[in-house]
PDB file of C-alpha atoms in Angstrom:
ATOM      1  CA  SER A   1      -5.760 -15.668   3.439  1.00  0.00           C
ATOM      2  CA  ALA A   2      -9.100 -13.682   3.587  1.00  0.00           C
ATOM      3  CA  GLU A   3      -8.530 -12.998   7.249  1.00  0.00           C
ATOM      4  CA  ARG A   4      -5.073 -11.677   6.700  1.00  0.00           C
ATOM      5  CA  PHE A   5      -6.488  -9.270   3.958  1.00  0.00           C
ATOM      6  CA  SER A   6      -9.076  -8.211   6.474  1.00  0.00           C
ATOM      7  CA  ASP A   7      -6.486  -7.404   8.953  1.00  0.00           C
ATOM      8  CA  VAL A   8      -4.433  -5.407   6.492  1.00  0.00           C
ATOM      9  CA  LEU A   9      -7.660  -3.548   5.366  1.00  0.00           C
ATOM     10  CA  THR A  10      -8.798  -2.805   8.948  1.00  0.00           C
ATOM     11  CA  THR A  11      -5.539  -1.471   9.901  1.00  0.00           C
ATOM     12  CA  LEU A  12      -5.348   0.944   6.770  1.00  0.00           C
ATOM     13  CA  GLN A  13      -9.023   2.067   7.540  1.00  0.00           C
ATOM     14  CA  GLU A  14      -8.303   2.781  11.088  1.00  0.00           C
ATOM     15  CA  GLU A  15      -5.161   4.687  10.430  1.00  0.00           C
ATOM     16  CA  LEU A  16      -6.416   6.641   7.350  1.00  0.00           C
ATOM     17  CA  LEU A  17     -10.072   6.964   8.168  1.00  0.00           C
ATOM     18  CA  PRO A  18     -11.620   7.155   4.648  1.00  0.00           C
ATOM     19  CA  VAL A  19     -14.543   9.616   4.366  1.00  0.00           C
ATOM     20  CA  THR A  20     -15.973   9.058   1.101  1.00  0.00           C
ATOM     21  CA  SER A  21     -16.366   6.090  -1.203  1.00  0.00           C
ATOM     22  CA  ILE A  22     -13.518   7.310  -3.365  1.00  0.00           C
ATOM     23  CA  GLU A  23     -11.223   7.431  -0.379  1.00  0.00           C
ATOM     24  CA  SER A  24     -12.220   3.978   0.667  1.00  0.00           C
ATOM     25  CA  ARG A  25     -11.440   2.660  -2.824  1.00  0.00           C
ATOM     26  CA  TYR A  26      -7.992   3.985  -2.505  1.00  0.00           C
ATOM     27  CA  VAL A  27      -7.537   2.548   0.940  1.00  0.00           C
ATOM     28  CA  GLU A  28      -8.824  -0.891  -0.559  1.00  0.00           C
ATOM     29  CA  THR A  29      -6.237  -0.676  -3.336  1.00  0.00           C
ATOM     30  CA  MET A  30      -3.662  -0.042  -0.784  1.00  0.00           C
ATOM     31  CA  ALA A  31      -4.610  -2.949   1.386  1.00  0.00           C
ATOM     32  CA  LEU A  32      -4.806  -5.223  -1.528  1.00  0.00           C
ATOM     33  CA  ALA A  33      -1.281  -4.210  -2.821  1.00  0.00           C
ATOM     34  CA  GLU A  34       0.124  -4.724   0.710  1.00  0.00           C
ATOM     35  CA  TRP A  35      -1.424  -7.974   1.205  1.00  0.00           C
ATOM     36  CA  ARG A  36      -0.058  -9.241  -2.231  1.00  0.00           C
ATOM     37  CA  ARG A  37       3.256  -8.024  -1.076  1.00  0.00           C
ATOM     38  CA  LEU A  38       3.174  -9.676   2.162  1.00  0.00           C
ATOM     39  CA  ARG A  39       2.136 -12.966   0.389  1.00  0.00           C
ATOM     40  CA  LEU A  40       5.111 -12.815  -1.804  1.00  0.00           C
ATOM     41  CA  ILE A  41       7.528 -12.497   1.350  1.00  0.00           C
ATOM     42  CA  CYS A  42       5.966 -15.803   2.587  1.00  0.00           C
ATOM     43  CA  LEU A  43       6.454 -17.332  -1.010  1.00  0.00           C
ATOM     44  CA  GLU A  44      10.008 -16.020  -1.096  1.00  0.00           C
ATOM     45  CA  LYS A  45      10.700 -17.462   2.444  1.00  0.00           C
ATOM     46  CA  GLU A  46       9.089 -20.764   1.688  1.00  0.00           C
ATOM     47  CA  GLN A  47      11.081 -21.279  -1.532  1.00  0.00           C
ATOM     48  CA  LEU A  48      14.320 -20.363   0.318  1.00  0.00           C
ATOM     49  CA  ALA A  49      13.577 -22.921   2.893  1.00  0.00           C
ATOM     50  CA  ILE A  50      12.817 -25.539   0.276  1.00  0.00           C
ATOM     51  CA  GLU A  51      15.959 -24.876  -1.690  1.00  0.00           C
ATOM     52  CA  THR A  52      18.090 -24.727   1.607  1.00  0.00           C
ATOM     53  CA  ARG A  53      16.810 -28.264   2.688  1.00  0.00           C
ATOM     54  CA  ARG A  54      17.569 -29.327  -1.118  1.00  0.00           C
ATOM     55  CA  GLN A  55      21.030 -27.927  -0.825  1.00  0.00           C
ATOM     56  CA  GLU A  56      21.561 -29.626   2.472  1.00  0.00           C
ATOM     57  CA  ALA A  57      20.446 -33.086   1.419  1.00  0.00           C
ATOM     58  CA  ALA A  58      22.533 -32.747  -1.675  1.00  0.00           C
ATOM     59  CA  ASP A  59      25.510 -31.914   0.586  1.00  0.00           C
ATOM     60  CA  LEU A  60      24.751 -34.813   2.935  1.00  0.00           C
ATOM     61  CA  ASN A  61      24.662 -37.322   0.114  1.00  0.00           C
ATOM     62  CA  LEU A  62      28.212 -36.223  -1.006  1.00  0.00           C
ATOM     63  CA  THR A  63      29.573 -36.760   2.520  1.00  0.00           C
ATOM     64  CA  ASN A  64      27.856 -40.113   2.581  1.00  0.00           C
ATOM     65  CA  ASP A  65      30.713 -41.155   4.954  1.00  0.00           C
ATOM     66  CA  GLY A  66      28.644 -40.129   8.130  1.00  0.00           C
ATOM     67  CA  ASP A  67      31.214 -37.544   9.333  1.00  0.00           C
ATOM     68  CA  ALA A  68      29.260 -34.858  10.820  1.00  0.00           C
ATOM     69  CA  THR A  69      31.559 -31.932  10.138  1.00  0.00           C
ATOM     70  CA  ASP A  70      30.533 -28.385  11.593  1.00  0.00           C
ATOM     71  CA  VAL A  71      28.891 -26.707   8.546  1.00  0.00           C
ATOM     72  CA  SER A  72      27.613 -23.143   9.222  1.00  0.00           C
ATOM     73  CA  PRO A  73      23.783 -22.970   8.566  1.00  0.00           C
ATOM     74  CA  ILE A  74      24.185 -19.821   6.435  1.00  0.00           C
ATOM     75  CA  ARG A  75      26.179 -22.007   3.988  1.00  0.00           C
ATOM     76  CA  TYR A  76      23.078 -23.838   2.738  1.00  0.00           C
ATOM     77  CA  THR A  77      20.955 -20.727   2.561  1.00  0.00           C
ATOM     78  CA  ALA A  78      23.659 -19.109   0.434  1.00  0.00           C
ATOM     79  CA  LEU A  79      23.922 -22.176  -1.700  1.00  0.00           C
ATOM     80  CA  ALA A  80      19.956 -22.019  -2.002  1.00  0.00           C
ATOM     81  CA  PHE A  81      19.987 -18.187  -2.701  1.00  0.00           C
ATOM     82  CA  ARG A  82      22.651 -18.752  -5.528  1.00  0.00           C
ATOM     83  CA  ALA A  83      20.773 -21.817  -6.957  1.00  0.00           C
ATOM     84  CA  MET A  84      17.507 -19.899  -6.967  1.00  0.00           C
ATOM     85  CA  SER A  85      19.289 -16.782  -8.687  1.00  0.00           C
ATOM     86  CA  ASP A  86      21.170 -18.949 -11.194  1.00  0.00           C
ATOM     87  CA  GLU A  87      18.779 -21.613 -12.075  1.00  0.00           C
ATOM     88  CA  SER A  88      15.431 -20.230 -11.612  1.00  0.00           C
ATOM     89  CA  ARG A  89      13.482 -17.164 -12.622  1.00  0.00           C
ATOM     90  CA  ALA A  90      11.300 -17.415  -9.369  1.00  0.00           C
ATOM     91  CA  GLN A  91      13.424 -15.018  -7.438  1.00  0.00           C
ATOM     92  CA  GLU A  92      13.366 -12.387 -10.480  1.00  0.00           C
ATOM     93  CA  LEU A  93       9.642 -12.775 -10.751  1.00  0.00           C
ATOM     94  CA  LEU A  94       9.057 -12.378  -6.966  1.00  0.00           C
ATOM     95  CA  ASN A  95      11.191  -9.140  -7.032  1.00  0.00           C
ATOM     96  CA  ARG A  96       9.248  -7.846 -10.069  1.00  0.00           C
ATOM     97  CA  TYR A  97       5.943  -8.449  -8.441  1.00  0.00           C
ATOM     98  CA  GLU A  98       6.937  -7.018  -5.115  1.00  0.00           C
ATOM     99  CA  SER A  99       8.069  -3.692  -6.988  1.00  0.00           C
ATOM    100  CA  ARG A 100       4.724  -3.773  -8.804  1.00  0.00           C
ATOM    101  CA  TYR A 101       2.749  -3.894  -5.520  1.00  0.00           C
ATOM    102  CA  ASP A 102       4.996  -1.371  -3.965  1.00  0.00           C
ATOM    103  CA  ARG A 103       4.108   0.908  -6.904  1.00  0.00           C
ATOM    104  CA  GLN A 104       0.550   0.363  -6.602  1.00  0.00           C
ATOM    105  CA  TYR A 105       0.559   1.117  -2.904  1.00  0.00           C
ATOM    106  CA  GLN A 106       2.348   4.288  -3.524  1.00  0.00           C
ATOM    107  CA  ARG A 107       0.252   5.276  -6.321  1.00  0.00           C
ATOM    108  CA  ALA A 108      -3.097   4.776  -4.332  1.00  0.00           C
ATOM    109  CA  MET A 109      -1.494   6.649  -1.291  1.00  0.00           C
ATOM    110  CA  ASN A 110      -0.544   9.651  -3.548  1.00  0.00           C
ATOM    111  CA  GLY A 111      -3.964   9.441  -5.074  1.00  0.00           C
ATOM    112  CA  LEU A 112      -5.545   9.533  -1.785  1.00  0.00           C
ATOM    113  CA  ARG A 113      -3.467  12.584  -0.636  1.00  0.00           C
ATOM    114  CA  ALA A 114      -4.084  14.352  -3.819  1.00  0.00           C
ATOM    115  CA  TYR A 115      -7.896  13.680  -3.600  1.00  0.00           C
ATOM    116  CA  ARG A 116      -8.174  14.977   0.021  1.00  0.00           C
ATOM    117  CA  ALA A 117      -6.174  18.043  -0.778  1.00  0.00           C
ATOM    118  CA  ASP A 118      -8.511  18.598  -3.723  1.00  0.00           C
ATOM    119  CA  ARG A 119     -11.594  17.972  -1.472  1.00  0.00           C
ATOM    120  CA  LYS A 120     -10.354  20.392   1.258  1.00  0.00           C
ATOM    121  CA  GLN A 121      -9.750  23.137  -1.399  1.00  0.00           C
ATOM    122  CA  ASP A 122     -13.143  22.852  -2.926  1.00  0.00           C
ATOM    123  CA  GLU A 123     -14.686  23.136   0.572  1.00  0.00           C
ATOM    124  CA  ARG A 124     -12.507  26.151   1.375  1.00  0.00           C
ATOM    125  CA  GLU A 125     -13.814  27.730  -2.022  1.00  0.00           C
ATOM    126  CA  ALA A 126     -17.443  26.783  -1.240  1.00  0.00           C
ATOM    127  CA  ARG A 127     -17.207  28.461   2.290  1.00  0.00           C
ATOM    128  CA  ARG A 128     -15.582  31.572   0.620  1.00  0.00           C
ATOM    129  CA  SER A 129     -18.249  31.681  -1.998  1.00  0.00           C
ATOM    130  CA  HIS A 130     -21.056  31.160   0.741  1.00  0.00           C
ATOM    131  CA  LYS A 131     -19.496  34.049   2.919  1.00  0.00           C
ATOM    132  CA  ALA A 132     -19.357  36.342  -0.131  1.00  0.00           C
ATOM    133  CA  LYS A 133     -23.100  35.537  -0.930  1.00  0.00           C
ATOM    134  CA  ASN A 134     -24.168  36.221   2.534  1.00  0.00           C
ATOM    135  CA  GLY A 135     -22.089  39.337   2.634  1.00  0.00           C
ATOM    136  CA  ARG A 136     -23.645  40.752  -0.468  1.00  0.00           C
ATOM    137  CA  ARG A 137     -27.108  39.883   0.730  1.00  0.00           C
ATOM    138  CA  ALA A 138     -26.616  41.580   3.867  1.00  0.00           C
ATOM    139  CA  THR A 139     -25.184  44.639   2.122  1.00  0.00           C
ATOM    140  CA  GLY A 140     -28.033  44.656  -0.314  1.00  0.00           C
ATOM    141  CA  GLU A 141     -30.592  44.221   2.529  1.00  0.00           C
ATOM    142  CA  GLY A 142     -29.100  46.998   4.416  1.00  0.00           C
ATOM    143  CA  SER A 143     -29.248  49.452   1.576  1.00  0.00           C
ATOM    144  CA  VAL A 144     -32.881  48.443   1.086  1.00  0.00           C
ATOM    145  CA  LEU A 145     -33.740  49.273   4.624  1.00  0.00           C
ATOM    146  CA  ARG A 146     -31.815  52.508   4.465  1.00  0.00           C
ATOM    147  CA  GLU A 147     -33.819  53.448   1.325  1.00  0.00           C
ATOM    148  CA  ASN A 148     -37.132  52.759   3.198  1.00  0.00           C
ATOM    149  CA  THR A 149     -35.983  54.653   6.143  1.00  0.00           C
ATOM    150  CA  ASN A 150     -35.207  57.703   3.989  1.00  0.00           C
ATOM    151  CA  GLU A 151     -38.379  57.486   2.138  1.00  0.00           C
ATOM    152  CA  SER A 152     -40.238  57.883   5.451  1.00  0.00           C
TER     153      SER A 152
END
């Protein structure tokens, strides 16, 4: 939902504190990838629940004699997982999309880190350049003052 996306985005913004619009774009990309990944987990969970109920209903139809034997709940989940893996591409697609969103998240995180490192380097170089200019001016002005003093 839009609310869940907003929660994910807010959490990442509070943690990563983007300063520039470029940093904000990286954080938004990360939030979108994480939100999509979380939605896939919900889809996977629901698919497994539906298939588990289907497997349980099928098993109950086979044992229609009403004898309630103790069956481990994990049995139906295992049967559901097997059916989903063998009979449907849904699980395969969910895994593919999850990997895709994980890669998007990691690329955005790496891009954010690289951008911040480049920006810091540019700021350091600008400070050095500024100090060097001010140092030359001070040296140049001092020599002009000395020349004026010597002429007197």
